[in-house]
Each structure stands twice: as C-alpha cells, then as structure tokens.
CSV table of C-alpha atoms and ligand atoms in Angstrom, one decimal:
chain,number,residue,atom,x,y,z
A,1,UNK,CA,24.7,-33.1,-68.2
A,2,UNK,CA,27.2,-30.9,-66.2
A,3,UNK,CA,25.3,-31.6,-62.9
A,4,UNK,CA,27.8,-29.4,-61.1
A,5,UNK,CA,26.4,-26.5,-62.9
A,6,UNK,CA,22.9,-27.2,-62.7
A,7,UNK,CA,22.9,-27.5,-58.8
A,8,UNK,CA,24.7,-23.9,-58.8
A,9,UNK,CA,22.0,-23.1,-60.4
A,10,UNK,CA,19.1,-24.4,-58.5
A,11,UNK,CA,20.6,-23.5,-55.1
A,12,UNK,CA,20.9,-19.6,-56.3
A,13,UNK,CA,17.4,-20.3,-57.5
A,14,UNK,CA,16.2,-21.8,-54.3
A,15,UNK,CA,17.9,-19.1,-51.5
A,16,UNK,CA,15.4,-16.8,-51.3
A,17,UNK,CA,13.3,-19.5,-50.4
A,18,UNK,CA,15.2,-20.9,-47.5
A,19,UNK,CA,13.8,-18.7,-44.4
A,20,UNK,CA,10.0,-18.6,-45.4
A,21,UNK,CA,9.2,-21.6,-43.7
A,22,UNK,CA,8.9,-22.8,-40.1
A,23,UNK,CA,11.3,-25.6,-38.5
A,24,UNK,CA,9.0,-28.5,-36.9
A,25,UNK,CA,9.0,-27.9,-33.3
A,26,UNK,CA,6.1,-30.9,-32.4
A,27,UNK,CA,9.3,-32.8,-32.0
A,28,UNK,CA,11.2,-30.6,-29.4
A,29,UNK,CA,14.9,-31.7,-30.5
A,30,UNK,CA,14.2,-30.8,-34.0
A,31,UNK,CA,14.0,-27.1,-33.4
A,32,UNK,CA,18.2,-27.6,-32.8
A,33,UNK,CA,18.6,-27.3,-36.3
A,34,UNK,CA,19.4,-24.1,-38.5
A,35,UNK,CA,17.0,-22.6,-40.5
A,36,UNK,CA,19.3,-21.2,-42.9
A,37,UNK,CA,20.6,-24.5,-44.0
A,38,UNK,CA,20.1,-25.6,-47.3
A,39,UNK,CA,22.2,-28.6,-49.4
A,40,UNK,CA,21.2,-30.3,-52.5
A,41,UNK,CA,23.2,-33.9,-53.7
A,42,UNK,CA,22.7,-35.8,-57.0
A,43,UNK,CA,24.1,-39.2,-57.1
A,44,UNK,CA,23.8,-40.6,-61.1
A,45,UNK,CA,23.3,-44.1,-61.6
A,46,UNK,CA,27.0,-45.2,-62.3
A,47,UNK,CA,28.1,-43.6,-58.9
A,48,UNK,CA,29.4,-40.1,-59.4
A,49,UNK,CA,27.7,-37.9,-57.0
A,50,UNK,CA,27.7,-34.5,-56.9
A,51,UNK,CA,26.6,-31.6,-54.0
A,52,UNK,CA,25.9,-27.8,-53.5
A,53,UNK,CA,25.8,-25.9,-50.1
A,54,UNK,CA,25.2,-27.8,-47.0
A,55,UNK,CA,25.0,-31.4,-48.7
A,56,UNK,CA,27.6,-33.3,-46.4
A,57,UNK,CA,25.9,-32.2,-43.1
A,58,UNK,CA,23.7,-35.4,-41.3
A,59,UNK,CA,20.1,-34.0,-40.6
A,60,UNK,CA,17.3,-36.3,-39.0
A,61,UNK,CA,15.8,-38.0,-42.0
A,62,UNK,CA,12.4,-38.0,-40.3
A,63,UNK,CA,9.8,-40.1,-42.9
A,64,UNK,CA,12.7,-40.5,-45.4
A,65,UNK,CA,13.1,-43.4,-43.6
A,66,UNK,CA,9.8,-44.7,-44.8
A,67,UNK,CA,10.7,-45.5,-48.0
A,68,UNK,CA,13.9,-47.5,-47.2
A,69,UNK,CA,11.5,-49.6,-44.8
A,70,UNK,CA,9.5,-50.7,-47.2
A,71,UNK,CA,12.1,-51.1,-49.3
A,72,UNK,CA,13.8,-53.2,-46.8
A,73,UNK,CA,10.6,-55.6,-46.0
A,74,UNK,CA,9.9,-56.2,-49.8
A,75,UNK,CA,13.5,-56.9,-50.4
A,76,UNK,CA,13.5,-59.5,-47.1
A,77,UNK,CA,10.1,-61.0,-48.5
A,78,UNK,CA,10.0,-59.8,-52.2
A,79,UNK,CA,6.4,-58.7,-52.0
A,80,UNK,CA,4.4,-60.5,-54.9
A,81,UNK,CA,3.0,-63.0,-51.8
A,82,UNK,CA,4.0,-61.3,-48.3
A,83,UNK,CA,1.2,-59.6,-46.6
A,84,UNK,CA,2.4,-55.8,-46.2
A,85,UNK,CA,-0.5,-54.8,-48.9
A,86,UNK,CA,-3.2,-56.2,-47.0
A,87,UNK,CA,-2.3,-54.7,-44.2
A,88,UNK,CA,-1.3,-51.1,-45.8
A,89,UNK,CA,-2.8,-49.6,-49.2
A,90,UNK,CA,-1.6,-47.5,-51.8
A,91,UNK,CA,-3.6,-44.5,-52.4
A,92,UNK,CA,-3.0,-41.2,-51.4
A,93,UNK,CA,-4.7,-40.2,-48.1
A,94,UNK,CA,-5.1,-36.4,-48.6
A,95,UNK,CA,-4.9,-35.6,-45.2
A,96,UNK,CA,-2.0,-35.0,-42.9
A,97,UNK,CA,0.6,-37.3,-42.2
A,98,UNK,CA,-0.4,-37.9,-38.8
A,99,UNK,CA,-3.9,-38.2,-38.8
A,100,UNK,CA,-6.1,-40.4,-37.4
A,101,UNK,CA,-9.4,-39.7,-39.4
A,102,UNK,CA,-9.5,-42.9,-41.9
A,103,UNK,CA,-8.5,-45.2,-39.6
A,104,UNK,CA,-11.6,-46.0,-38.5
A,105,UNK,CA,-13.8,-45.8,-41.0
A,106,UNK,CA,-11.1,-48.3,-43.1
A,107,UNK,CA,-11.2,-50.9,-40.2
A,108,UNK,CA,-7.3,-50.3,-39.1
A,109,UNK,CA,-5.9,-50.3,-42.4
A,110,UNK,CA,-3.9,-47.1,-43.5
A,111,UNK,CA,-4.3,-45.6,-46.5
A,112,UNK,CA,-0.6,-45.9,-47.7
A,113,UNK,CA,3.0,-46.7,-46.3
A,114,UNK,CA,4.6,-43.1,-46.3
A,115,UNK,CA,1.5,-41.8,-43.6
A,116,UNK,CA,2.8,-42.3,-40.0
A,117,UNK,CA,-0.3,-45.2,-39.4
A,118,UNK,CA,1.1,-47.0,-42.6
A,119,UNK,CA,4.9,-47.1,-41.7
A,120,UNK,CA,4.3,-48.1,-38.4
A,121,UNK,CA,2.9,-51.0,-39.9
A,122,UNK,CA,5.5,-51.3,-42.1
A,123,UNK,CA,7.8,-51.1,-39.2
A,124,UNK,CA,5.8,-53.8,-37.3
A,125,UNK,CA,6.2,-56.2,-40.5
A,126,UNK,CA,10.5,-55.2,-40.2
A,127,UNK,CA,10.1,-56.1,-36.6
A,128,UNK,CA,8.7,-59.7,-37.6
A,129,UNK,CA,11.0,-60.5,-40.6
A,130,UNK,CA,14.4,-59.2,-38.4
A,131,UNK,CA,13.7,-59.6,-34.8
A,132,UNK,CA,15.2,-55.4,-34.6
A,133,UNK,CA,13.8,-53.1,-37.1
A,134,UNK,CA,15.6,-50.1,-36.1
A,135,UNK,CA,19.1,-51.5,-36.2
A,136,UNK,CA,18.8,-53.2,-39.7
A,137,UNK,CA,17.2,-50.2,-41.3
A,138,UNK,CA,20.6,-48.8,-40.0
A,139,UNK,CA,23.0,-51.4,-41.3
A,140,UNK,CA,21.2,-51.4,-44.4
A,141,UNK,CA,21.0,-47.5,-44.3
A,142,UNK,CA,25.4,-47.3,-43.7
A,143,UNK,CA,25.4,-50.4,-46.5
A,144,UNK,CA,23.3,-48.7,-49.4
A,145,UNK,CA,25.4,-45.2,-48.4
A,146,UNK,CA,28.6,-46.1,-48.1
A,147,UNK,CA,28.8,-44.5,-44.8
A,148,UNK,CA,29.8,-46.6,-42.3
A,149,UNK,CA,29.6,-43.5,-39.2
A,150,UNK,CA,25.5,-43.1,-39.5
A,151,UNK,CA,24.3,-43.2,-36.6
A,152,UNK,CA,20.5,-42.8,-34.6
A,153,UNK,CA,20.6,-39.5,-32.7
A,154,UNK,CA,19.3,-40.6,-29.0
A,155,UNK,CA,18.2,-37.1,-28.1
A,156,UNK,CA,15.7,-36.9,-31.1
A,157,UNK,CA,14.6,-40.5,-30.8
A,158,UNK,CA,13.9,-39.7,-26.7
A,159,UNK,CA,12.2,-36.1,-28.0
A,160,UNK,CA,10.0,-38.4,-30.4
A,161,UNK,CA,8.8,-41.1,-27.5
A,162,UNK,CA,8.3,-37.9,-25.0
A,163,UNK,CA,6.2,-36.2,-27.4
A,164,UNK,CA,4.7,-39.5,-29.3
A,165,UNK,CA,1.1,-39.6,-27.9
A,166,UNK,CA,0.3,-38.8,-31.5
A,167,UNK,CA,1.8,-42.5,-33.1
A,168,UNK,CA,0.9,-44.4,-29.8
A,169,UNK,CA,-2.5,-43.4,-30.8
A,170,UNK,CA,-2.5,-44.7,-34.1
A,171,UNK,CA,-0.3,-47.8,-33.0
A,172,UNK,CA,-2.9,-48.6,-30.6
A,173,UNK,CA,-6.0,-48.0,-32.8
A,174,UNK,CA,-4.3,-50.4,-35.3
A,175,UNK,CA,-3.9,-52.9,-33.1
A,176,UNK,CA,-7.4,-52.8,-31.8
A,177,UNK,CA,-8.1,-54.3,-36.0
A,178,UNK,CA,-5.4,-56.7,-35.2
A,179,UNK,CA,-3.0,-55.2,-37.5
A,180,UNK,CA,-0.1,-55.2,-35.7
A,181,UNK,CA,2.1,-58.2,-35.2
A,182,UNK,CA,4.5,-57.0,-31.7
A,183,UNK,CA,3.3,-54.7,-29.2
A,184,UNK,CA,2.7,-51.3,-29.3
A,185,UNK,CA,5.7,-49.9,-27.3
A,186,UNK,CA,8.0,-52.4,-29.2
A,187,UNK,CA,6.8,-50.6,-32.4
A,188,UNK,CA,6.8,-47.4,-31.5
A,189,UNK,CA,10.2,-47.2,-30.2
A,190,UNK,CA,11.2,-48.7,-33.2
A,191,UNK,CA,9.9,-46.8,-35.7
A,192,UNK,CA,11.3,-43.5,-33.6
A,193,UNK,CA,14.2,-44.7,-33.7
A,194,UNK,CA,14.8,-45.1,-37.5
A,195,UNK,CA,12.9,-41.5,-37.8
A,196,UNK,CA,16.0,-40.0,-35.9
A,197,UNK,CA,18.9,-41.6,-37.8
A,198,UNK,CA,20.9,-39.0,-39.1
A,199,UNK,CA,22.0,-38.6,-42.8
A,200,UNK,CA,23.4,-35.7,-45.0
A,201,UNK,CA,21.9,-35.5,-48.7
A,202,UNK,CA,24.9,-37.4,-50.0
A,203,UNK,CA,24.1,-39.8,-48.1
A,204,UNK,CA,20.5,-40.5,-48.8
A,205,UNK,CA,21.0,-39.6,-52.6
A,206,UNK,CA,23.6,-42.4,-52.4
A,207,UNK,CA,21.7,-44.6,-50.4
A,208,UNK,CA,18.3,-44.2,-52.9
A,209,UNK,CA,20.8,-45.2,-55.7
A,210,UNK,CA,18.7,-48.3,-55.9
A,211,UNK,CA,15.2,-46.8,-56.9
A,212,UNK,CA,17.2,-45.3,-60.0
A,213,UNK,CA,18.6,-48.0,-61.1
A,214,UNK,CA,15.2,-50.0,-60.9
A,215,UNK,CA,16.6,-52.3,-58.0
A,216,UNK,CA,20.2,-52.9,-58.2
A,217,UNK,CA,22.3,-51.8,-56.1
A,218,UNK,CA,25.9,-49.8,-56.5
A,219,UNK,CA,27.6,-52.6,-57.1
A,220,UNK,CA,25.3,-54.5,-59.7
A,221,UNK,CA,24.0,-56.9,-57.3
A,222,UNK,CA,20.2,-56.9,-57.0
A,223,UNK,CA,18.0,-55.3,-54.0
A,224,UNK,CA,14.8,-55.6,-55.3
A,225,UNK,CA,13.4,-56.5,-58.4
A,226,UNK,CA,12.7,-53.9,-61.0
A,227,UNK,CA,8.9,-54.3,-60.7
A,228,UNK,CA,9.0,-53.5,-56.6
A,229,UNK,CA,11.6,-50.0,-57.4
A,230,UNK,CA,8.9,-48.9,-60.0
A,231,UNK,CA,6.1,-49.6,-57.3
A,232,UNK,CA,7.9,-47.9,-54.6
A,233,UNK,CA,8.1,-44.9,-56.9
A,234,UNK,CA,4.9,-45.1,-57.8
A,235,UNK,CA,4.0,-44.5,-54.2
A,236,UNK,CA,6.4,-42.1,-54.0
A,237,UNK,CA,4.6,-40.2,-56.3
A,238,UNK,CA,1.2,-40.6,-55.3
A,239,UNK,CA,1.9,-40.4,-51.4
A,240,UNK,CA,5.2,-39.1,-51.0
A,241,UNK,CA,4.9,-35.7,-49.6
A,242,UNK,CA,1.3,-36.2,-48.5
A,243,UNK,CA,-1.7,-34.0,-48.6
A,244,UNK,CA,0.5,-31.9,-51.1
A,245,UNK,CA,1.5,-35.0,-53.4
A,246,UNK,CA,-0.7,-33.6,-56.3
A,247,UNK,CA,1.2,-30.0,-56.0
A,248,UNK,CA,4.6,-31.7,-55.8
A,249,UNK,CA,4.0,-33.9,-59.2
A,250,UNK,CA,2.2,-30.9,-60.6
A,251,UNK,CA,5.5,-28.9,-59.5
A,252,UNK,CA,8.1,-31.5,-59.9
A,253,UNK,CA,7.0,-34.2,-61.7
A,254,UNK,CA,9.3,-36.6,-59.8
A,255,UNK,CA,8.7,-39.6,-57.0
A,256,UNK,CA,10.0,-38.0,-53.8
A,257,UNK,CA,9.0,-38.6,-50.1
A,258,UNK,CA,9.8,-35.6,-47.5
A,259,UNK,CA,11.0,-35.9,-43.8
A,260,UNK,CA,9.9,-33.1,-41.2
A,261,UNK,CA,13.3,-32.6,-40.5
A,262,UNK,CA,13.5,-30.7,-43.7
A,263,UNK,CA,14.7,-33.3,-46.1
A,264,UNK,CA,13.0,-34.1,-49.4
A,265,UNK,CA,14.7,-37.2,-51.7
A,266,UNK,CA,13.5,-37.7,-55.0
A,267,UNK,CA,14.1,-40.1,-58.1
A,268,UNK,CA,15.1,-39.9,-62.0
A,269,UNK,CA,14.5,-43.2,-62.8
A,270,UNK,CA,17.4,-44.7,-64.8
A,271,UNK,CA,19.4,-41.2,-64.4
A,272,UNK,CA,19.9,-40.6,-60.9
A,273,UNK,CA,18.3,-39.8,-57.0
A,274,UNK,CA,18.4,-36.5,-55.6
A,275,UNK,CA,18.6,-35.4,-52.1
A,276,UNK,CA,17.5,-31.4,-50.4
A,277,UNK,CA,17.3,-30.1,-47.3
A,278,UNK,CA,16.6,-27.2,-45.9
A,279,UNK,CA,14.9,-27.1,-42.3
A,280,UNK,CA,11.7,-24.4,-42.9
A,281,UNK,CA,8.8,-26.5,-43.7
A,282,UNK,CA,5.2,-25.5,-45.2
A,283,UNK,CA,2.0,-26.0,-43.4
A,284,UNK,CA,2.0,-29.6,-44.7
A,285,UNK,CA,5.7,-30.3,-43.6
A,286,UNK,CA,7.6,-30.6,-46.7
A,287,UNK,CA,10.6,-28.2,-47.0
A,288,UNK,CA,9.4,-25.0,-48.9
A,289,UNK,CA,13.4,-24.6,-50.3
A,290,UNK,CA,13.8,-27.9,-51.0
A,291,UNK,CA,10.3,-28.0,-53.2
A,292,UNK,CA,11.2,-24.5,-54.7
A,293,UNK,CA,14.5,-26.5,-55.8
A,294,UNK,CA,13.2,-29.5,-56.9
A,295,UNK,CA,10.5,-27.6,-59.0
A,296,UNK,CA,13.4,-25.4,-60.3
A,297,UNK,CA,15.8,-28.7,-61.3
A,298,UNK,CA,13.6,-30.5,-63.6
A,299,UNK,CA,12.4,-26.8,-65.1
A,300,UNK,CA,16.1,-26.6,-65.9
A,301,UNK,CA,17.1,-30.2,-66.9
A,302,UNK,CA,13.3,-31.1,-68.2
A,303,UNK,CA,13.2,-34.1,-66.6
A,304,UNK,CA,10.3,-35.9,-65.3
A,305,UNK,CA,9.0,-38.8,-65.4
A,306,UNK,CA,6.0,-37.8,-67.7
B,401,DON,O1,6.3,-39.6,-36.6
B,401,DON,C1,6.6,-38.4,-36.8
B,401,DON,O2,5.7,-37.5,-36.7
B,401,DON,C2,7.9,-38.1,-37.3
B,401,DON,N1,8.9,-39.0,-36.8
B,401,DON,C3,8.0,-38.2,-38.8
B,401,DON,C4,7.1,-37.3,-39.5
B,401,DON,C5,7.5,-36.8,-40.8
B,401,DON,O3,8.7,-36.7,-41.1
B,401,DON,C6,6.5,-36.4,-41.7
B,401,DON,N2,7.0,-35.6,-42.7
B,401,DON,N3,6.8,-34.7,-43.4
C-alpha cells in the first residue's frame, strides 16, 4: 500500500470539507485554534509512519485521551478482575457526551468510558492505581509516542476548570452513588488536565500503535493483552464518537474516538492507527473533515473491520 499516496488523496478529498464546521468554543481557549487546519498521519504496525498537511502540529487531544486512560488502568490492573466495569458500562449512550440524563435513572453508573461521566470514572480509578493520573497519562502518552516534548497546555486546562460546571456536575452526581474513589475536585482537575495535553496526529497515530498491533507495543514488549486491545476497540466502535457512533461505523467502518479539539484517531487492526484533525466540528462534536477523510480512506483502501 503506497500510503503516501493514499493520504494525498484523501486530504484533496477532504478540503472542501474543512470550513463547514464550527470550532468548540464551550471551552474558551479552544477557539485559539485555526479552522483551516487539517493533517492526517498513518503509523503501520512495523513503525513507518507517514503524514499529509498539518500532521506534525500538537492540537489539544480533548477525549482522545479517553481511550489511552483506559488503556492505561487495564494495563496497571489487566481488567479480567479489576472493578472499572462495574463501575462504567459498555454500551453506547446515544446522547451527548456531556449529558447528564442516564445518570440517574442508572444509579451513578455511566453508560460507557468514552462519555465525560464514564472517563471521569475512569480517571478516578487512574487516580487510585498511580497516586497522579494526569502526569502518568503524560509519561505514558511521551513513552507510547516517542515524543519526549508533550506537554499539558495550562491555559486550556485553566479554560476547562473555569468553564467545568458541566463535569463537576456529573462528578458530583457520581459520587452521590458512591462511585468515585478521591474527591471531586481532585478528579476533575485531573481529568482536565489530561483533556488539554497537546499532541499532533503523528503523535497520537504513534502513540495508538498498540491497539493495532492487538497490545504490543513498538518495541514487541506487551501493553495489554490481545483480548483488552480488541475490547477497547470494540468500544471504540460502539461509543467512540458518541451519539453519531452508528453514522461513523456506517461511514467508516473503523474503531475511532473523537476529541472536541478537532481530532479523530482510528484503528486498522493488525495494519495500522490513523490520526485527523481538523478543528470545525458537527453538532455532535466530531470533526466534519476529519470524518469526511476517514469515510474517504477506507472507500479508497477498502478497509474495515467488517
Ligand atoms: O470535558 C470536556 O467537555 C472536554 N474536555 C472533552 C470533550 C470532548 O472532547 C468530547 N468530544 N467530542
């Protein structure tokens, strides 16, 4: 596969698409950002990555960061007997990715980790096992991307907390079920902190290398055992991008999970992970480009996972 060629061809594809959405403003440092940026990365599962457009520029991965904390508290308590999936489900939500609606009605439980309710949880689990969540989500974020410069970015982590009455609700709604382990504000600064750590889509391709290659890492050594990558995708699939999961695999046929800052990454299994941005988002906050390129890479290449 001349992958060089391909992303040519889906970023041509994907241009026109780049200004129709809106950049998310509800977090005020976000607005910062470009709309006309768009960059697309593949990183194959022997290491060779490959990038069109905008792909080495860091962008706040937002609820990207979702995936690589659960990913990070079933590889620090390899799931089969920890209790993250009593306290968070797996099925799709179909509402928005902040909403409160379910909680009550499902006793504090959130319908899935890639909602804001369910990685908080996920966060508050982190918190337990590591004693900091946010800074070893970002050593293991600069360990899994080779990029030892990542960094949180203060001003959109401060943004976040100013304008957070949204997750301190759900945080504290949670709790009232007893299904948080540290307090409130300890979680939520947490968990906006790994929301603004910036990454470029060559990073976060890199970095997802692992879901690829059904746990191991770059280097051969193991992460997380193939079972727990293949149920990460799964719920990838299924929750991912949120009340527009069933569009996306009906579009793009791939596990992916989306970040309001306009990034999207999504996963070949046993070929490679891709990694879009582009800042304009649709109503239900994925980026429209980045679906429009997605959609357009596996028409090209016809891969899916079905
Ligand atoms: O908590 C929030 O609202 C943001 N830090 C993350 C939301 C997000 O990225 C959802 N994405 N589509």
């Amino acid at each position: 596969m001349d992958y060089q060629a391909v992303l040519e061809e889906v970023a041509a594809h994907a241009r026109p698409f780049v200004r129709q959405g809106r950049v998310a403003d509800y977090i005020p440092a976000l607005e910062r950002v470009s709309a006309d940026r768009f960059g697309i990365a593949v990183a194959d599962i022997h290491g060779d990555v490959y990038g069109v457009g905008d792909w080495e520029i860091p962008f706040s991965v937002q609820s990207i960061s979702k995936v690589f904390s659960l990913a990070l508290v079933m590889a620090q308590s390899h799931d089969g007997h920890d209790n993250i999936w009593q306290r968070v489900g797996r099925e799709p939500s179909g509402t928005p990715f902040n909403s409160l609606v379910q909680l009550e009605a499902e006793n504090g439980i959130p319908r899935n980790p890639f909602i804001n309710a369910g990685a908080l949880v996920v966060t508050d689990r982190l918190q337990t096992l590591t004693g900091d969540a946010s800074t070893s989500m970002l050593h293991f974020l600069r360990e899994e991307s080779g990029n030892p410069d990542l960094a949180f970015d203060q001003a959109v982590a401060d943004s976040e907390a100013e304008h957070g009455d949204r997750n301190a609700a759900l945080a504290h709604f949670m709790a009232s079920f007893g299904n948080l382990e540290n307090p409130v504000p300890s979680v939520i600064e947490h968990y906006f902190w790994q929301c603004s750590i910036e990454m470029s889509c060559r990073d976060l391709a890199v970095a997802g290398g692992f879901l690829a290659r059904h746990g191991l890492r770059a280097d051969g050594s193991r992460l997380l055992e193939a079972r727990e990558a293949k149920r990460i995708n799964a719920v990838m699939l299924t929750c991912g991008t949120y009340d527009a999961a069933g569009e996306f695999a009906y579009r793009v046929g791939l596990p992916a999970k989306s970040g309001v800052g306009g990034g999207i990454i999504a996963v070949i299994p046993g070929r490679c992970t891709l990694c879009v941005w582009s800042p304009g988002l649709d109503a239900r906050g994925n980026s429209v480009a980045g679906a429009a390129a997605l959609d357009h890479f596996t028409t090209l290449t016809g891969w899916s996972v079905f």
